[in-house]
XYZ file of N, CA and C in Angstrom:
537
model
N 9.189 -16.811 -11.895
C 9.302 -15.696 -10.958
C 8.027 -15.558 -10.142
N 8.144 -14.798 -9.083
C 7.039 -14.561 -8.172
C 6.917 -13.059 -7.942
N 5.965 -12.676 -7.124
C 5.778 -11.267 -6.784
C 6.011 -11.086 -5.299
N 6.760 -10.048 -4.946
C 6.912 -9.657 -3.549
C 6.335 -8.266 -3.392
N 5.919 -7.962 -2.180
C 5.213 -6.717 -1.915
C 6.003 -5.872 -0.928
N 6.226 -4.626 -1.301
C 6.947 -3.685 -0.456
C 6.103 -2.434 -0.277
N 6.403 -1.696 0.784
C 5.796 -0.379 0.932
C 6.897 0.592 1.312
N 6.806 1.790 0.769
C 7.742 2.857 1.090
C 6.941 3.849 1.920
N 7.393 4.092 3.155
C 6.604 4.930 4.058
C 7.140 6.355 4.117
N 6.287 7.263 4.546
C 6.599 8.690 4.717
C 6.983 9.378 3.415
N 6.364 8.971 2.314
C 6.620 9.601 1.019
C 5.910 10.956 1.000
N 6.635 12.061 0.730
C 5.974 13.367 0.684
C 4.902 13.397 -0.411
N 3.760 13.976 -0.079
C 2.664 14.049 -1.048
C 2.855 15.234 -1.977
N 2.512 15.031 -3.234
C 2.538 16.091 -4.233
C 1.217 16.848 -4.125
N 1.249 18.159 -3.869
C -0.014 18.904 -3.795
C -0.591 19.104 -5.203
N -1.720 18.492 -5.459
C -2.356 18.595 -6.772
C -3.830 18.255 -6.644
N -4.545 18.354 -7.727
C -5.967 18.027 -7.743
C -6.168 16.546 -7.438
N -7.212 16.191 -6.682
C -7.441 14.782 -6.345
C -7.566 13.862 -7.560
N -8.128 14.365 -8.660
C -8.336 13.522 -9.840
C -7.030 13.067 -10.475
N -5.984 13.872 -10.349
C -4.705 13.534 -10.982
C -3.620 13.207 -9.957
N -4.014 13.110 -8.687
C -3.023 12.920 -7.635
C -2.217 11.640 -7.815
N -2.873 10.501 -8.061
C -2.150 9.227 -8.210
C -1.101 9.320 -9.316
N -1.491 9.850 -10.476
C -0.544 9.908 -11.601
C 0.583 10.905 -11.330
N 0.277 12.046 -10.710
C 1.321 13.023 -10.380
C 2.274 12.448 -9.335
N 1.720 11.763 -8.349
C 2.534 11.154 -7.297
C 3.426 10.062 -7.891
N 2.855 9.252 -8.782
C 3.604 8.163 -9.418
C 4.759 8.730 -10.251
N 4.490 9.792 -10.998
C 5.518 10.402 -11.841
C 6.669 10.955 -10.990
N 6.334 11.681 -9.932
C 7.366 12.242 -9.054
C 8.164 11.134 -8.369
N 7.478 10.086 -7.933
C 8.127 8.955 -7.261
C 9.092 8.258 -8.217
N 8.639 7.996 -9.437
C 9.468 7.318 -10.437
C 10.703 8.147 -10.780
N 10.520 9.459 -10.949
C 11.656 10.337 -11.244
C 12.667 10.338 -10.100
N 12.176 10.320 -8.869
C 13.057 10.314 -7.706
C 13.829 9.008 -7.593
N 13.187 7.896 -7.943
C 13.875 6.602 -7.873
C 15.133 6.582 -8.736
N 15.082 7.258 -9.871
C 16.218 7.224 -10.796
C 17.451 7.943 -10.255
N 17.296 8.702 -9.180
C 18.408 9.474 -8.625
C 19.295 8.643 -7.697
N 18.689 7.777 -6.881
C 19.478 7.035 -5.892
C 19.817 5.632 -6.386
N 20.946 5.080 -5.940
C 21.324 3.719 -6.353
C 20.276 2.673 -5.955
N 19.758 2.752 -4.730
C 18.733 1.798 -4.286
C 17.479 1.976 -5.130
N 17.128 3.228 -5.392
C 15.947 3.521 -6.196
C 16.053 3.005 -7.615
N 17.246 3.122 -8.202
C 17.453 2.615 -9.566
C 17.223 1.109 -9.622
N 17.790 0.396 -8.656
C 17.595 -1.061 -8.602
C 16.120 -1.403 -8.422
N 15.468 -0.679 -7.524
C 14.056 -0.933 -7.241
C 13.193 -0.666 -8.470
N 13.480 0.407 -9.200
C 12.660 0.751 -10.372
C 12.733 -0.323 -11.455
N 13.850 -1.018 -11.549
C 13.994 -2.103 -12.531
C 13.139 -3.305 -12.133
N 12.981 -3.521 -10.834
C 12.255 -4.694 -10.334
C 10.739 -4.501 -10.259
N 10.259 -3.265 -10.437
C 8.821 -2.991 -10.275
C 8.008 -3.776 -11.294
N 6.978 -4.451 -10.794
C 6.147 -5.323 -11.624
C 4.876 -4.629 -12.111
N 4.196 -3.893 -11.235
C 2.959 -3.194 -11.571
C 3.123 -1.714 -11.261
N 2.181 -0.913 -11.717
C 2.212 0.515 -11.403
C 2.197 0.699 -9.886
N 3.045 1.588 -9.404
C 3.096 1.888 -7.974
C 1.793 2.580 -7.593
N 1.230 2.186 -6.456
C -0.007 2.795 -5.977
C 0.284 3.532 -4.678
N -0.492 4.564 -4.424
C -0.262 5.399 -3.253
C -1.515 5.478 -2.402
N -1.308 5.597 -1.109
C -2.426 5.717 -0.186
C -2.079 6.793 0.837
N -3.027 7.696 1.062
C -2.819 8.738 2.063
C -2.579 8.115 3.415
N -1.652 8.695 4.179
C -1.415 8.238 5.539
C -2.633 8.576 6.393
N -3.159 9.787 6.213
C -4.422 10.203 6.829
C -4.923 11.400 6.034
N -6.152 11.791 6.279
C -6.736 12.910 5.537
C -6.002 14.219 5.805
N -5.305 14.324 6.935
C -4.639 15.575 7.307
C -3.120 15.488 7.220
N -2.595 14.425 6.659
C -1.152 14.214 6.601
C -0.563 14.771 5.307
N 0.720 15.077 5.342
C 1.407 15.512 4.127
C 2.297 14.397 3.578
N 2.098 13.176 4.081
C 2.841 12.024 3.571
C 1.876 10.918 3.166
N 2.415 9.995 2.382
C 1.611 8.855 1.950
C 2.490 7.607 1.928
N 1.873 6.488 1.645
C 2.576 5.212 1.531
C 2.563 4.805 0.068
N 3.708 4.391 -0.454
C 3.800 3.871 -1.824
C 3.818 2.352 -1.741
N 2.879 1.702 -2.428
C 2.803 0.238 -2.465
C 3.489 -0.225 -3.735
N 4.547 -1.013 -3.590
C 5.378 -1.419 -4.716
C 5.386 -2.944 -4.822
N 4.963 -3.452 -5.970
C 5.021 -4.889 -6.248
C 6.245 -5.125 -7.125
N 7.099 -6.070 -6.742
C 8.320 -6.313 -7.511
C 8.398 -7.760 -7.992
N 9.112 -7.943 -9.118
C 9.449 -9.285 -9.595
C 10.452 -9.856 -8.596
N 10.264 -11.098 -8.217
C 11.137 -11.684 -7.212
C 11.190 -13.194 -7.393
N 12.109 -13.812 -6.697
C 12.161 -15.277 -6.673
C 11.098 -15.769 -5.693
N 10.788 -17.033 -5.759
C 9.813 -17.610 -4.836
C 10.282 -17.440 -3.388
N 11.575 -17.459 -3.172
C 12.134 -17.311 -1.823
C 12.102 -15.865 -1.322
N 11.827 -14.897 -2.197
C 11.752 -13.499 -1.781
C 13.091 -12.833 -1.561
N 14.102 -13.294 -2.265
C 15.463 -12.786 -2.082
C 15.575 -11.291 -2.383
N 14.988 -10.840 -3.479
C 15.070 -9.418 -3.843
C 14.405 -8.542 -2.797
N 13.214 -8.923 -2.378
C 12.485 -8.123 -1.387
C 13.310 -7.959 -0.120
N 13.905 -9.040 0.344
C 14.714 -8.965 1.561
C 15.900 -8.019 1.394
N 16.415 -7.893 0.183
C 17.555 -6.992 -0.030
C 17.147 -5.515 0.050
N 15.864 -5.216 -0.157
C 15.386 -3.824 -0.086
C 14.871 -3.445 1.298
N 14.315 -4.400 2.020
C 13.683 -4.107 3.308
C 14.698 -3.500 4.274
N 14.306 -2.383 4.870
C 15.163 -1.680 5.820
C 15.998 -0.578 5.192
N 16.100 -0.565 3.874
C 16.862 0.492 3.205
C 16.001 1.747 3.094
N 16.659 2.876 2.854
C 15.924 4.135 2.705
C 16.194 4.753 1.347
N 15.222 5.517 0.910
C 15.327 6.298 -0.318
C 15.009 7.732 0.077
N 15.786 8.688 -0.405
C 15.502 10.090 -0.122
C 14.555 10.606 -1.197
N 13.378 11.043 -0.752
C 12.367 11.583 -1.661
C 11.983 12.962 -1.153
N 12.198 13.969 -1.979
C 11.868 15.336 -1.576
C 12.586 15.769 -0.314
N 13.818 15.316 -0.137
C 14.597 15.667 1.040
C 14.215 14.901 2.296
N 13.341 13.934 2.163
C 12.867 13.157 3.311
C 13.294 11.700 3.171
N 13.821 11.127 4.252
C 14.188 9.709 4.250
C 12.932 8.856 4.322
N 12.760 8.005 3.330
C 11.588 7.136 3.253
C 12.063 5.693 3.342
N 11.581 4.984 4.338
C 12.031 3.613 4.588
C 11.229 2.615 3.763
N 11.933 1.597 3.274
C 11.293 0.501 2.543
C 11.014 -0.612 3.543
N 9.775 -1.070 3.550
C 9.373 -2.153 4.449
C 8.693 -3.253 3.656
N 8.652 -4.417 4.246
C 7.906 -5.513 3.646
C 6.416 -5.266 3.822
N 5.635 -5.813 2.929
C 4.182 -5.655 3.022
C 3.509 -6.960 2.637
N 2.364 -7.178 3.198
C 1.559 -8.344 2.831
C 0.810 -8.017 1.545
N 0.434 -9.020 0.773
C -0.401 -8.751 -0.401
C -1.642 -7.983 0.041
N -2.056 -7.024 -0.758
C -3.153 -6.158 -0.365
C -4.511 -6.685 -0.800
N -4.794 -7.904 -0.458
C -6.115 -8.435 -0.781
C -7.188 -7.675 -0.021
N -6.817 -7.048 1.074
C -7.775 -6.286 1.860
C -7.705 -4.794 1.607
N -7.048 -4.365 0.527
C -6.978 -2.943 0.229
C -8.377 -2.384 0.103
N -8.509 -1.160 0.511
C -9.830 -0.537 0.521
C -10.268 -0.114 -0.878
N -11.444 -0.543 -1.264
C -12.106 -0.035 -2.464
C -13.196 0.883 -1.957
N -13.089 2.162 -2.267
C -14.068 3.137 -1.808
C -15.409 2.860 -2.482
N -16.447 2.708 -1.699
C -17.771 2.434 -2.258
C -18.478 3.719 -2.671
N -17.809 4.847 -2.528
C -18.368 6.137 -2.955
C -17.856 6.512 -4.352
N -16.528 6.542 -4.525
C -15.950 6.944 -5.814
C -15.437 5.757 -6.626
N -15.451 4.553 -6.042
C -15.028 3.308 -6.692
C -13.534 3.256 -6.995
N -12.726 4.060 -6.283
C -11.280 4.043 -6.463
C -10.652 3.271 -5.311
N -9.474 2.686 -5.578
C -8.747 1.911 -4.583
C -7.900 2.818 -3.702
N -7.637 2.378 -2.479
C -6.653 3.037 -1.630
C -7.211 3.834 -0.472
N -8.506 3.982 -0.392
C -9.077 4.682 0.756
C -10.488 4.159 1.014
N -10.967 4.425 2.197
C -12.301 3.991 2.601
C -13.295 5.113 2.297
N -14.542 4.769 2.110
C -15.567 5.767 1.793
C -15.707 6.825 2.888
N -15.348 6.493 4.119
C -15.464 7.460 5.214
C -14.464 8.608 5.097
N -13.402 8.442 4.305
C -12.422 9.513 4.101
C -12.357 9.955 2.641
N -13.357 9.586 1.849
C -13.370 9.915 0.424
C -13.529 11.419 0.224
N -12.755 11.981 -0.690
C -12.812 13.412 -0.988
C -13.648 13.720 -2.226
N -14.221 12.697 -2.816
C -15.033 12.886 -4.011
C -16.290 13.680 -3.671
N -16.689 14.559 -4.592
C -17.873 15.378 -4.357
C -19.166 14.583 -4.501
N -19.127 13.484 -5.224
C -20.328 12.689 -5.426
C -20.002 11.221 -5.602
N -21.048 10.421 -5.695
C -20.865 8.984 -5.874
C -20.584 8.661 -7.335
N -20.032 7.477 -7.566
C -19.807 6.970 -8.922
C -20.431 5.598 -9.043
N -20.934 5.343 -10.212
C -21.515 4.043 -10.506
C -20.386 3.026 -10.689
N -20.442 1.881 -10.019
C -19.391 0.880 -10.187
C -19.410 0.220 -11.570
N -20.530 0.334 -12.276
C -20.650 -0.295 -13.591
C -20.015 0.533 -14.703
N -20.160 1.877 -14.623
C -19.669 2.717 -15.724
C -18.775 3.869 -15.278
N -18.716 4.163 -13.988
C -17.869 5.237 -13.486
C -18.484 6.617 -13.578
N -19.719 6.718 -14.035
C -20.377 8.021 -14.148
C -21.048 8.391 -12.825
N -21.394 9.691 -12.654
C -21.887 10.153 -11.345
C -23.353 9.821 -11.052
N -23.619 8.575 -10.759
C -24.933 8.127 -10.296
C -24.756 6.793 -9.580
N -25.771 6.377 -8.866
C -25.679 5.110 -8.135
C -25.852 3.929 -9.088
N -25.453 2.760 -8.627
C -25.628 1.554 -9.437
C -27.110 1.290 -9.683
N -27.931 1.586 -8.687
C -29.371 1.384 -8.823
C -29.961 2.256 -9.929
N -29.388 3.449 -10.131
C -29.891 4.380 -11.142
C -29.207 4.210 -12.494
N -28.337 3.227 -12.619
C -27.555 3.041 -13.847
C -28.438 2.931 -15.088
N -29.420 2.071 -15.061
C -30.255 1.873 -16.259
C -31.113 3.096 -16.561
N -31.395 3.926 -15.573
C -32.205 5.128 -15.772
C -31.387 6.268 -16.366
N -30.167 6.492 -15.849
C -29.376 7.657 -16.222
C -28.390 7.451 -17.363
N -28.027 6.238 -17.669
C -27.007 6.002 -18.688
C -27.626 5.676 -20.035
N -27.389 6.555 -21.003
C -27.889 6.307 -22.359
C -27.233 5.058 -22.940
N -25.935 4.865 -22.638
C -25.246 3.696 -23.196
C -25.803 2.389 -22.637
N -26.384 2.423 -21.431
C -26.930 1.181 -20.870
C -28.211 0.767 -21.585
N -28.887 1.733 -22.188
C -30.084 1.403 -22.968
C -29.685 0.745 -24.297
N -28.567 1.222 -24.883
C -28.071 0.636 -26.134
C -27.425 -0.719 -25.889
N -26.610 -0.789 -24.835
C -25.882 -2.020 -24.518
C -25.910 -2.237 -23.004
N -26.912 -2.951 -22.504
C -27.055 -3.132 -21.051
C -25.858 -3.812 -20.382
N -25.048 -4.537 -21.138
C -23.895 -5.233 -20.565
C -22.600 -4.431 -20.648
N -22.652 -3.208 -21.190
C -21.446 -2.379 -21.318
C -20.951 -1.967 -19.935
N -19.642 -2.049 -19.737
C -19.023 -1.688 -18.464
C -17.780 -0.849 -18.736
N -17.399 -0.032 -17.750
C -16.176 0.754 -17.848
C -15.608 0.940 -16.443
N -14.463 0.334 -16.193
C -13.832 0.385 -14.873
C -13.159 1.741 -14.659
N -13.547 2.428 -13.608
C -12.993 3.741 -13.307
C -11.500 3.656 -12.970
N -11.060 2.580 -12.340
C -9.645 2.434 -11.971
C -8.763 2.173 -13.185
N -9.194 1.265 -14.059
C -8.409 0.965 -15.259
C -8.403 2.154 -16.221
N -9.521 2.887 -16.287
C -9.579 4.083 -17.134
C -8.588 5.125 -16.637
N -8.566 5.364 -15.321
C -7.655 6.355 -14.743
C -6.194 5.945 -14.913
N -5.934 4.640 -14.914
C -4.563 4.141 -15.068
C -4.138 4.065 -16.534
N -5.068 4.379 -17.459
C -4.744 4.355 -18.885
C -4.659 2.964 -19.474
N -5.271 1.998 -18.823
C -5.237 0.623 -19.334
C -6.187 0.492 -20.522
N -5.793 -0.307 -21.504
C -6.628 -0.493 -22.691
C -7.801 -1.418 -22.411
N -7.623 -2.401 -21.542
C -8.718 -3.313 -21.204
C -9.421 -2.776 -19.963
N -10.554 -2.132 -20.174
C -11.307 -1.568 -19.054
C -12.804 -1.838 -19.175
N -13.154 -2.829 -19.977
C -14.559 -3.151 -20.225
C -15.119 -4.101 -19.160
N -14.966 -3.695 -17.919
C -15.491 -4.438 -16.778
C -15.851 -3.418 -15.705
N -16.612 -3.819 -14.721
C -16.993 -2.890 -13.655
C -15.860 -2.761 -12.635
N -15.923 -1.718 -11.824
C -14.907 -1.498 -10.789
C -14.944 -2.585 -9.724
N -16.066 -3.277 -9.610
C -16.201 -4.329 -8.600
C -15.979 -5.732 -9.164
N -15.581 -5.818 -10.425
C -15.332 -7.110 -11.070
C -14.002 -7.676 -10.567
N -14.016 -8.866 -10.011
C -12.789 -9.449 -9.445
C -11.762 -9.840 -10.504
N -12.109 -9.776 -11.790
C -11.118 -10.026 -12.841
C -10.321 -8.760 -13.169
N -10.683 -7.633 -12.579
C -9.961 -6.367 -12.774
C -8.541 -6.516 -12.232
N -7.533 -6.001 -12.957
C -6.148 -6.103 -12.476
C -5.942 -5.488 -11.091
N -6.742 -4.486 -10.736
C -6.599 -3.864 -9.424
C -7.033 -4.804 -8.305
N -7.936 -5.729 -8.592
C -8.345 -6.718 -7.599
C -7.259 -7.773 -7.422
N -6.416 -7.947 -8.425
C -5.389 -8.985 -8.378
C -4.238 -8.598 -7.462
N -4.124 -7.321 -7.114
C -2.966 -6.860 -6.339
C -3.285 -6.627 -4.906
């Protein structure tokens, strides 16, 4: 099997705290998929956790990035492209998407899906451990770095609840870099 990439546009945003927005949005999106026939089929094909990106800082909609199991020829993806799913009373169109090798990794909060110029985080995060200090100050401010200088904790994998998160947010072996 192969992976195909889809995006669902104009998805209504769930109003919630920024720290839990991705998980709240994912939960609402997944629950909505189970209601429609197209959504049910799509939910079975999903390969990785659905990721969301704000349309803009002032928008009430977002884009859902969906990776699906597919044949090398992309037959499944083509069957979804152009179809709509009703989410929160709004028609959301499914479109094809290119692999997101260029997805934005915010250099301020170290989270995927937005650029540092639109980051809503109150402070910076260290890419090595996810705590609120710069990478340059990591060895000064982190007690754990004095005990184990090679210890790492990926902020993205931690937020996603992944068990393997002993790498930095900028490590290209991180599953988020693979998508």
